[in-house]
Coordinates of C-alpha atoms in Angstrom, one line a residue:
M1 CA 96.7 53.7 -21.4
A2 CA 93.0 54.0 -22.3
V3 CA 91.0 50.9 -23.0
P4 CA 88.5 50.9 -25.8
G5 CA 85.1 51.8 -24.5
D6 CA 86.4 54.1 -21.8
P7 CA 85.2 57.7 -21.7
P8 CA 87.5 59.9 -23.8
N9 CA 88.7 61.9 -20.9
G10 CA 88.9 58.9 -18.6
T11 CA 86.8 58.1 -15.7
P12 CA 85.4 61.1 -14.0
D13 CA 86.7 61.9 -10.6
G14 CA 84.7 60.4 -7.7
T15 CA 83.2 57.6 -9.8
G16 CA 84.2 54.2 -10.9
G17 CA 85.4 51.3 -8.9
G18 CA 83.2 48.8 -7.1
D19 CA 80.4 47.1 -9.0
D20 CA 80.3 49.7 -11.7
D21 CA 83.9 48.9 -12.7
F22 CA 83.0 45.1 -12.7
R23 CA 80.0 45.6 -15.0
S24 CA 81.9 47.9 -17.3
D25 CA 84.5 45.2 -17.7
E26 CA 81.9 42.8 -19.0
Y27 CA 81.0 45.0 -21.9
R28 CA 84.5 46.3 -22.8
S29 CA 84.8 43.6 -25.5
V30 CA 81.5 44.9 -27.2
V31 CA 82.1 47.8 -29.5
F32 CA 79.3 49.4 -31.5
D33 CA 80.8 51.3 -34.4
E34 CA 79.1 54.2 -36.1
D35 CA 77.8 52.2 -39.0
F36 CA 76.0 49.7 -36.7
V37 CA 74.3 52.4 -34.8
R38 CA 73.1 54.2 -37.9
A39 CA 71.7 50.9 -39.4
A40 CA 69.8 50.1 -36.2
R41 CA 66.0 50.6 -36.5
L42 CA 63.5 50.6 -33.7
Q43 CA 60.2 48.8 -34.4
E44 CA 57.2 48.9 -32.1
Y45 CA 54.7 45.9 -32.4
S46 CA 51.0 46.3 -32.0
A47 CA 49.1 44.6 -29.2
Q48 CA 47.6 42.0 -31.6
E49 CA 51.1 41.3 -33.0
R50 CA 52.6 40.9 -29.6
M51 CA 49.8 38.3 -28.7
G52 CA 50.9 36.2 -31.7
E53 CA 49.1 32.8 -31.6
H54 CA 48.2 32.9 -28.0
A55 CA 44.6 32.2 -27.0
R56 CA 42.3 34.9 -25.9
A57 CA 42.5 35.6 -22.1
V58 CA 38.7 35.9 -21.8
R59 CA 36.4 33.1 -23.0
S60 CA 32.8 33.4 -24.0
R61 CA 30.5 32.1 -21.2
S62 CA 27.7 31.2 -23.7
I63 CA 27.0 27.5 -23.7
W64 CA 25.8 27.8 -27.3
S65 CA 28.9 29.6 -28.6
G66 CA 30.9 26.5 -27.8
G67 CA 34.1 28.2 -26.9
S68 CA 35.7 26.5 -29.9
T69 CA 39.3 27.1 -30.9
P70 CA 39.5 29.9 -33.5
G71 CA 39.6 28.5 -37.0
T72 CA 38.1 25.2 -36.0
S73 CA 34.5 23.8 -35.9
T74 CA 35.0 21.3 -33.0
P75 CA 33.0 22.3 -29.8
G76 CA 35.3 23.2 -26.9
R77 CA 35.1 22.2 -23.3
G78 CA 32.6 24.9 -22.4
A79 CA 30.2 23.6 -25.1
R80 CA 30.4 20.1 -23.9
Q81 CA 29.7 21.1 -20.3
G82 CA 26.7 23.1 -21.4
M83 CA 25.2 20.3 -23.4
L84 CA 25.8 17.9 -20.5
L85 CA 24.0 20.3 -18.1
V86 CA 21.0 20.5 -20.5
L87 CA 20.9 16.7 -20.8
L88 CA 21.0 16.3 -17.0
I89 CA 18.1 18.8 -16.5
A90 CA 16.0 17.1 -19.2
T91 CA 16.7 13.7 -17.6
A92 CA 15.7 14.9 -14.1
F93 CA 12.5 16.4 -15.5
A94 CA 11.6 13.2 -17.3
V95 CA 12.2 11.1 -14.2
A96 CA 10.0 13.5 -12.1
V97 CA 7.2 13.2 -14.6
Y98 CA 7.4 9.4 -14.7
L99 CA 7.4 9.1 -10.9
G100 CA 4.5 11.5 -10.7
L101 CA 2.5 9.3 -13.0
R102 CA 3.6 6.0 -11.5
N103 CA 3.2 7.0 -7.9
P104 CA 0.4 9.6 -7.5
Y105 CA 0.2 11.8 -4.5
V106 CA -0.5 9.8 -1.4
P107 CA -3.0 11.7 0.8
P108 CA -2.6 11.6 4.5
P109 CA -4.3 8.8 6.4
G110 CA -7.9 9.3 7.4
G111 CA -9.3 9.9 10.8
P112 CA -10.1 7.4 13.5
A113 CA -12.0 4.3 12.6
Q114 CA -15.8 4.5 13.1
A115 CA -17.6 2.2 15.5
L116 CA -19.1 -1.1 14.1
T117 CA -22.8 -1.2 13.6
S118 CA -24.3 -4.6 13.5
T119 CA -27.7 -6.3 13.0
V120 CA -28.1 -9.9 14.1
V121 CA -31.4 -11.6 13.1
P122 CA -32.3 -15.0 14.4
L123 CA -34.3 -17.3 11.9
A124 CA -36.9 -19.5 13.5
P125 CA -37.6 -22.9 11.9
A126 CA -40.7 -23.3 9.8
A127 CA -40.8 -27.1 10.5
A128 CA -39.2 -29.6 12.8
V129 CA -35.4 -29.5 12.8
P130 CA -34.1 -32.7 11.0
G131 CA -31.3 -34.7 12.6
G132 CA -28.9 -37.3 11.4
L133 CA -25.3 -37.8 10.5
P134 CA -23.5 -34.7 9.2
P135 CA -22.5 -36.1 5.8
E136 CA -26.2 -37.1 5.2
L137 CA -27.5 -33.8 6.3
F138 CA -25.1 -31.8 4.1
A139 CA -25.9 -34.0 1.1
K140 CA -29.6 -33.2 1.5
S141 CA -29.2 -29.5 2.0
P142 CA -28.6 -26.6 -0.3
A143 CA -25.0 -26.7 0.9
A144 CA -24.3 -30.0 -0.8
D145 CA -22.1 -28.4 -3.5
Y146 CA -20.4 -25.9 -1.2
R147 CA -16.7 -26.1 -0.6
V148 CA -15.2 -26.9 2.7
G149 CA -13.6 -24.3 4.9
A150 CA -11.4 -21.6 3.5
A151 CA -11.6 -23.1 0.0
G152 CA -15.1 -21.7 -0.1
I153 CA -13.8 -18.1 0.3
T154 CA -12.5 -17.2 -3.2
L155 CA -11.1 -13.8 -4.3
P156 CA -12.6 -12.0 -7.3
A157 CA -10.6 -10.8 -10.3
V158 CA -8.4 -7.9 -9.3
R159 CA -7.8 -4.6 -11.0
R160 CA -6.4 -1.3 -9.8
T161 CA -8.6 1.6 -8.8
H162 CA -7.9 5.3 -9.3
H163 CA -5.8 5.7 -6.1
F164 CA -5.0 2.1 -5.2
T165 CA -2.7 -0.3 -7.0
D166 CA -3.6 -3.8 -7.9
V167 CA -1.1 -5.0 -5.2
Q168 CA -3.0 -2.9 -2.6
V169 CA -6.3 -4.3 -3.7
V170 CA -5.0 -7.9 -3.4
T171 CA -3.7 -7.1 0.1
A172 CA -7.1 -5.8 1.1
L173 CA -8.9 -8.8 -0.2
S174 CA -6.5 -11.2 1.5
I175 CA -6.9 -9.4 4.8
A176 CA -10.7 -9.7 4.4
K177 CA -10.4 -13.4 3.7
D178 CA -8.2 -13.9 6.8
Y179 CA -10.8 -12.2 8.9
L180 CA -13.6 -14.4 7.5
V181 CA -11.5 -17.5 8.2
Q182 CA -10.6 -16.5 11.7
S183 CA -14.0 -15.2 12.7
S184 CA -16.1 -17.9 11.1
L185 CA -14.0 -21.1 10.9
D186 CA -11.5 -21.1 13.8
P187 CA -12.6 -24.0 16.2
D188 CA -11.6 -22.1 19.3
V189 CA -13.4 -18.9 18.2
L190 CA -16.5 -20.9 17.4
A191 CA -16.4 -22.6 20.9
G192 CA -15.9 -19.2 22.6
S193 CA -12.5 -20.0 24.1
A194 CA -10.5 -17.6 21.9
T195 CA -10.9 -14.1 20.5
R196 CA -7.3 -13.0 19.8
P197 CA -7.2 -14.5 16.2
V198 CA -10.0 -12.0 15.3
R199 CA -8.8 -9.1 17.5
V200 CA -5.3 -8.8 16.0
L201 CA -6.9 -8.1 12.6
L202 CA -8.9 -5.1 13.7
D203 CA -8.0 -1.4 13.6
P204 CA -6.7 -0.2 17.0
D205 CA -9.5 2.4 17.2
Q206 CA -12.0 -0.5 17.3
L207 CA -10.3 -2.6 20.0
A208 CA -12.1 -1.0 22.9
Q209 CA -15.5 -1.6 21.3
F210 CA -14.5 -5.2 20.5
D211 CA -13.3 -5.9 24.0
R212 CA -16.5 -4.5 25.5
S213 CA -18.5 -6.7 23.2
M214 CA -16.7 -9.8 24.3
T215 CA -17.0 -9.1 28.0
S216 CA -20.4 -7.4 28.1
P217 CA -22.3 -8.3 25.0
S218 CA -25.5 -6.4 24.2
G219 CA -28.1 -6.3 21.5
D220 CA -27.7 -2.5 21.1
G221 CA -26.4 -2.8 17.6
R222 CA -22.8 -2.1 18.6
H223 CA -21.7 -4.6 21.2
A224 CA -23.0 -8.0 19.9
V225 CA -20.4 -10.8 19.9
T226 CA -22.1 -12.3 16.9
G227 CA -21.6 -9.0 15.0
W228 CA -17.9 -9.5 15.1
L229 CA -17.6 -13.3 14.8
V230 CA -19.4 -16.6 14.9
R231 CA -19.8 -18.1 18.4
F232 CA -22.0 -20.9 19.7
D233 CA -23.3 -20.8 23.3
P234 CA -21.1 -23.6 24.8
A235 CA -24.0 -24.6 27.1
T236 CA -26.3 -25.2 24.1
A237 CA -24.4 -26.7 21.2
V238 CA -20.9 -27.8 20.0
M239 CA -19.5 -28.7 16.6
A240 CA -20.3 -32.2 15.4
D241 CA -18.2 -31.9 12.3
S242 CA -15.2 -29.5 11.8
R243 CA -15.7 -29.4 8.0
V244 CA -17.8 -26.2 7.6
R245 CA -19.5 -25.7 4.3
V246 CA -18.9 -22.2 2.8
S247 CA -20.0 -20.3 -0.3
G248 CA -20.1 -16.6 -1.1
T249 CA -18.5 -13.6 -2.8
L250 CA -16.1 -10.7 -2.1
A251 CA -16.3 -7.3 -3.9
F252 CA -14.2 -4.2 -3.6
E253 CA -14.7 -0.5 -4.3
E254 CA -12.8 2.7 -3.8
V255 CA -15.1 4.9 -1.8
A256 CA -12.7 7.8 -1.1
Q257 CA -9.3 8.9 -2.3
D258 CA -7.7 7.2 0.7
V259 CA -10.3 4.5 1.5
L260 CA -10.8 1.1 -0.1
E261 CA -13.9 -0.9 0.8
V262 CA -14.4 -4.6 0.7
T263 CA -17.9 -6.2 1.0
T264 CA -18.2 -9.9 1.8
D265 CA -21.4 -12.0 1.5
H266 CA -21.0 -15.6 2.6
T267 CA -23.1 -18.4 3.9
F268 CA -21.6 -20.8 6.5
V269 CA -23.3 -24.1 7.3
Y270 CA -22.3 -25.9 10.5
A271 CA -23.1 -29.3 11.8
V272 CA -23.8 -29.1 15.5
R273 CA -25.0 -31.4 18.2
P274 CA -26.2 -31.0 21.8
A275 CA -23.5 -29.8 24.2
T276 CA -24.5 -32.4 26.8
G277 CA -24.5 -35.4 24.5
A278 CA -21.7 -37.9 24.2
P279 CA -19.1 -36.9 21.6
S280 CA -19.8 -40.1 19.7
A281 CA -23.5 -39.4 19.3
A282 CA -23.0 -37.8 15.9
D283 CA -26.3 -39.2 14.6
G284 CA -28.1 -36.5 16.6
A285 CA -26.5 -33.7 14.7
S286 CA -28.3 -30.9 12.9
L287 CA -27.4 -28.1 10.6
F288 CA -27.0 -24.5 11.6
T289 CA -26.8 -21.8 8.9
V290 CA -25.2 -18.3 9.3
R291 CA -25.4 -15.7 6.5
R292 CA -22.8 -12.9 7.1
E293 CA -22.7 -9.7 5.1
L294 CA -19.7 -7.6 6.2
R295 CA -18.4 -4.3 5.1
M296 CA -14.7 -3.7 5.7
R297 CA -12.7 -0.5 5.1
F298 CA -9.0 0.0 4.6
D299 CA -6.7 3.0 4.5
R300 CA -3.1 2.8 3.6
D301 CA -2.0 2.3 7.2
D302 CA -4.4 -0.6 7.5
L303 CA -2.9 -2.2 4.4
S304 CA 0.6 -1.8 5.7
A305 CA -0.2 -3.3 9.1
R306 CA -2.6 -6.0 7.6
R307 CA -5.6 -5.0 9.6
L308 CA -9.1 -3.7 8.8
E309 CA -12.0 -1.5 10.1
L310 CA -15.2 -3.5 10.3
A311 CA -17.7 -0.9 9.4
S312 CA -21.0 -2.9 9.4
A313 CA -22.3 -6.4 9.8
Y314 CA -25.7 -7.9 8.9
V315 CA -26.1 -11.4 10.1
M316 CA -29.0 -14.0 9.7
A317 CA -28.7 -17.3 11.6
G318 CA -30.9 -20.2 12.3
P319 CA -32.7 -22.3 13.3
Q320 CA -33.0 -20.4 16.5
D321 CA -35.8 -19.4 18.9
C322 CA -36.8 -15.8 18.3
S323 CA -37.0 -15.3 22.1
A324 CA -33.3 -16.1 22.5
D325 CA -30.9 -13.2 22.5
P326 CA -28.1 -14.0 20.0
A327 CA -25.9 -11.1 21.0
G328 CA -23.6 -13.2 23.3
G329 CA -23.6 -16.3 21.1
F330 CA -25.9 -18.4 18.9
R331 CA -28.2 -21.0 20.5
P332 CA -29.2 -23.4 17.8
L333 CA -32.5 -25.3 17.9
L334 CA -31.2 -28.9 17.7
A335 CA -32.5 -32.0 16.0
G336 CA -36.2 -32.7 16.8
A337 CA -37.1 -29.1 17.9
G338 CA -40.2 -27.8 16.3
P339 CA -41.2 -24.3 15.2
T340 CA -41.6 -21.9 18.1
T341 CA -42.4 -18.6 16.6
V342 CA -44.3 -17.4 13.5
G343 CA -42.3 -14.5 12.3
P344 CA -42.5 -12.2 9.3
A345 CA -41.8 -13.2 5.7
A346 CA -39.4 -16.1 5.3
S347 CA -35.7 -15.5 4.8
D348 CA -33.4 -17.8 2.9
P349 CA -29.8 -17.5 4.0
Y350 CA -28.8 -19.7 1.0
A351 CA -30.2 -17.3 -1.6
S352 CA -27.6 -15.7 -3.8
G353 CA -27.4 -12.0 -4.2
Q354 CA -28.5 -9.4 -1.6
P355 CA -30.1 -11.0 1.4
R356 CA -33.7 -10.1 2.2
R357 CA -33.4 -8.0 5.4
S358 CA -35.9 -8.8 8.0
A359 CA -38.0 -5.9 9.1
G360 CA -38.2 -7.1 12.6
L361 CA -35.9 -8.7 15.2
C362 CA -36.6 -12.2 14.0
G363 CA -37.3 -14.0 10.7
V364 CA -38.4 -17.4 9.5
L365 CA -36.0 -19.9 8.0
A366 CA -37.3 -20.6 4.5
P367 CA -38.5 -24.2 3.9
S368 CA -35.9 -24.5 1.0
A369 CA -33.2 -24.0 3.6
T370 CA -34.2 -27.1 5.5
P371 CA -32.3 -30.3 5.0
G372 CA -34.4 -32.8 3.1
A373 CA -35.9 -30.2 0.8
P374 CA -34.9 -30.2 -2.9
V375 CA -31.3 -29.1 -3.3
S376 CA -30.8 -25.7 -5.0
P377 CA -27.6 -24.8 -6.9
A378 CA -24.9 -23.2 -4.8
P379 CA -24.8 -19.4 -5.1

């Protein structure tokens, strides 16, 4: 008996059975009559219709188009990423400009430090050297109003230069002051028993010259001990009072793109006594005056290492005998000693401003610089 859906003439020979028979059994209950088939209509949708509401497969890569959802005005993810990128670039550029203005190009350090050139001029007394107790001598001298020790070395008002910040300028001035204190006020340095406090403040390129000056002093303008520091010949005089009177000025100037220069001009007044006298015999003291004009140079490496290059030194010191060689140490003429040499025009180590430089190898201590003369205002 035929089943609905079977071929009219039955299953062809050699076919049927197996999987085909199983699948045909699944659809035997489905019958499409003639009216259903005639009413069926095939409709082909276009590509746009088939996409429906789906988003486009390809997005615009323009950061300005925004990649927004069709029909909306809210920027999409692409627009936000683009605006963020622009903001980051603008921020990086602004930071670069700020850092460039705040920290200008730092040039490479300069060459090796130049050798020190020094001039040491002894000043002979114009009259007998007065003696007495140190406080009385100071009170009657032009140093009566000077400060004591490092307090007399004051720093000027600070401002930045074109290539050096105000902090770097302060550092240079403080190093210069340290050098003045160690080379002019340290008791061991004055007595000739120490040099290290001064040596550690010098540029390494000058150490060989400094060491030779200490071991083999010479008046050749490069190897005088007294060009680097203040030292008394221990066989001639020793300190009678540790309270050294000091007055002077410091100034700074940028002399090159990578070089800062500090000029110091100070008068130091010491009370000394004979080296062979009893320590208690202070009533035989006398005053000895040293005027030091130093020129110091600093590059950025020097500032970082807290050291300096001593470029030049001009020193006047008295009372001394013009025949004495001050290269190895000062030999003061002590209380009671009279004038020994008539030199050129008198030089006043107490005078403010630029010191009068002696044309020869010896000068004359101005009468106004002698204790007992009218006291002049401190420079």
